[in-house]
């Protein structure tokens, strides 16, 4: 069973709902989850928030957060996850924000830097992923989705 099938089955088993806020993955998280038959009972929706105005307007990411830490940060990933969970009224909100490349990286945040966020019960956590910058844009995005969903599976098993 692949990780998306496992996630959907686990969410069903635990009676949990989920939504996602994506930046660097551009809808790939939602696509991966919705590729699973029967996901509609647990997946409520998602937001692709590439521009900061969407992060602020739809997800409630604070302008102060974006100015202080940037769109690609732990803080932004947390606020995105909280915001999508509130907007979609789900038990869990997840998020991705990062630099998929091939350009856009810096010494502090090179290509392959991705932050994933998870919000449960209104409390968010985030984790930095350092994906190999030598991978293609598509491979970086795919790896970010895989790592997010497998991390989420582990978190759900621990928490519920």
mmCIF file of N, CA and C in Angstrom, residues 14 16 91-92 119-121 155-160:
data_model
loop_
_atom_site.group_PDB
_atom_site.id
_atom_site.type_symbol
_atom_site.label_atom_id
_atom_site.label_comp_id
_atom_site.label_asym_id
_atom_site.label_seq_id
_atom_site.Cartn_x
_atom_site.Cartn_y
_atom_site.Cartn_z
ATOM 1 N N UNK A 14 -9.586 6.577 12.106
ATOM 2 C CA UNK A 14 -9.571 7.450 13.283
ATOM 3 C C UNK A 14 -10.717 8.475 13.274
ATOM 4 N N UNK A 16 -10.994 11.147 11.272
ATOM 5 C CA UNK A 16 -10.390 12.475 11.159
ATOM 6 C C UNK A 16 -10.571 13.054 9.759
ATOM 7 N N UNK A 91 -10.062 18.548 11.154
ATOM 8 C CA UNK A 91 -9.304 18.148 12.339
ATOM 9 C C UNK A 91 -7.814 18.414 12.164
ATOM 10 N N UNK A 92 -7.351 18.239 10.934
ATOM 11 C CA UNK A 92 -5.922 18.378 10.633
ATOM 12 C C UNK A 92 -5.751 19.315 9.448
ATOM 13 N N UNK A 119 -1.139 20.961 11.656
ATOM 14 C CA UNK A 119 -1.941 21.542 12.722
ATOM 15 C C UNK A 119 -2.988 20.520 13.171
ATOM 16 N N UNK A 120 -3.006 20.237 14.464
ATOM 17 C CA UNK A 120 -4.052 19.405 15.055
ATOM 18 C C UNK A 120 -4.569 20.143 16.284
ATOM 19 N N UNK A 121 -5.882 20.193 16.419
ATOM 20 C CA UNK A 121 -6.514 20.859 17.560
ATOM 21 C C UNK A 121 -6.047 22.306 17.728
ATOM 22 N N UNK A 155 2.730 10.901 12.827
ATOM 23 C CA UNK A 155 2.156 11.804 13.841
ATOM 24 C C UNK A 155 0.755 11.363 14.238
ATOM 25 N N UNK A 156 -0.046 10.955 13.279
ATOM 26 C CA UNK A 156 -1.405 10.497 13.593
ATOM 27 C C UNK A 156 -1.352 9.236 14.444
ATOM 28 N N UNK A 157 -0.468 8.318 14.106
ATOM 29 C CA UNK A 157 -0.339 7.081 14.879
ATOM 30 C C UNK A 157 0.106 7.373 16.327
ATOM 31 N N UNK A 158 0.974 8.369 16.492
ATOM 32 C CA UNK A 158 1.431 8.751 17.828
ATOM 33 C C UNK A 158 0.323 9.429 18.635
ATOM 34 N N UNK A 159 -0.426 10.301 17.970
ATOM 35 C CA UNK A 159 -1.372 11.172 18.674
ATOM 36 C C UNK A 159 -2.740 10.549 18.899
ATOM 37 N N UNK A 160 -3.224 9.756 17.957
ATOM 38 C CA UNK A 160 -4.605 9.287 18.050
ATOM 39 C C UNK A 160 -4.672 7.807 18.298
#
